[in-house]
XYZ file of C-alpha atoms in Angstrom:
63
model
C -34.580 41.976 -6.332
C -31.667 41.695 -8.180
C -31.899 37.561 -8.228
C -31.306 36.672 -12.062
C -34.227 34.837 -13.348
C -33.690 31.766 -16.532
C -35.990 31.423 -18.978
C -38.480 28.850 -19.424
C -36.424 27.480 -22.131
C -33.136 27.523 -20.344
C -34.862 25.419 -17.468
C -36.056 23.220 -19.915
C -32.683 22.598 -21.917
C -30.761 22.402 -17.755
C -33.676 19.642 -17.194
C -33.162 18.020 -20.380
C -29.239 17.776 -19.813
C -29.716 16.411 -15.933
C -31.694 13.634 -17.606
C -29.719 12.756 -20.356
C -26.359 12.660 -18.129
C -28.414 10.399 -15.365
C -29.623 8.009 -18.328
C -26.148 8.060 -19.558
C -24.632 6.690 -16.220
C -27.191 3.882 -16.248
C -26.794 2.514 -19.686
C -23.322 2.740 -18.664
C -23.648 0.450 -15.394
C -26.226 -1.719 -17.250
C -23.592 -2.658 -19.814
C -21.017 -3.327 -17.421
C -23.412 -5.710 -15.177
C -23.410 -3.119 -11.986
C -27.402 -3.075 -11.616
C -28.898 -5.541 -9.721
C -31.065 -8.032 -10.767
C -33.589 -6.785 -9.231
C -33.444 -3.554 -10.586
C -32.905 -4.680 -13.749
C -36.152 -6.586 -13.807
C -37.729 -3.185 -12.448
C -35.882 -1.071 -16.061
C -36.748 -3.948 -18.005
C -40.722 -3.353 -17.143
C -40.707 -0.061 -17.088
C -39.135 0.193 -20.652
C -41.875 -2.074 -22.307
C -44.798 -0.320 -20.469
C -43.182 2.945 -21.873
C -42.572 1.549 -26.037
C -46.913 -0.117 -25.211
C -47.938 4.162 -24.664
C -45.442 5.274 -27.353
C -47.369 6.641 -30.378
C -46.654 4.197 -33.635
C -44.172 5.989 -35.771
C -44.663 4.949 -39.506
C -41.307 4.597 -41.329
C -41.276 6.014 -45.085
C -39.001 4.306 -47.260
C -36.465 7.327 -48.944
C -38.370 9.204 -51.962
């Protein structure tokens, strides 16, 4: 078999790149007002749920 195999790290990096590009397009569409109102409501609900489930981050003053 001569098929090229990519590493796990490269596969994750590729997936992250594609996801970041999709998020950039979504953000540009939202900023330009090209998202339907019902879709905007769904996006806001999902973002709110993600913030609720995200671990709390401590912010400390710089020393």
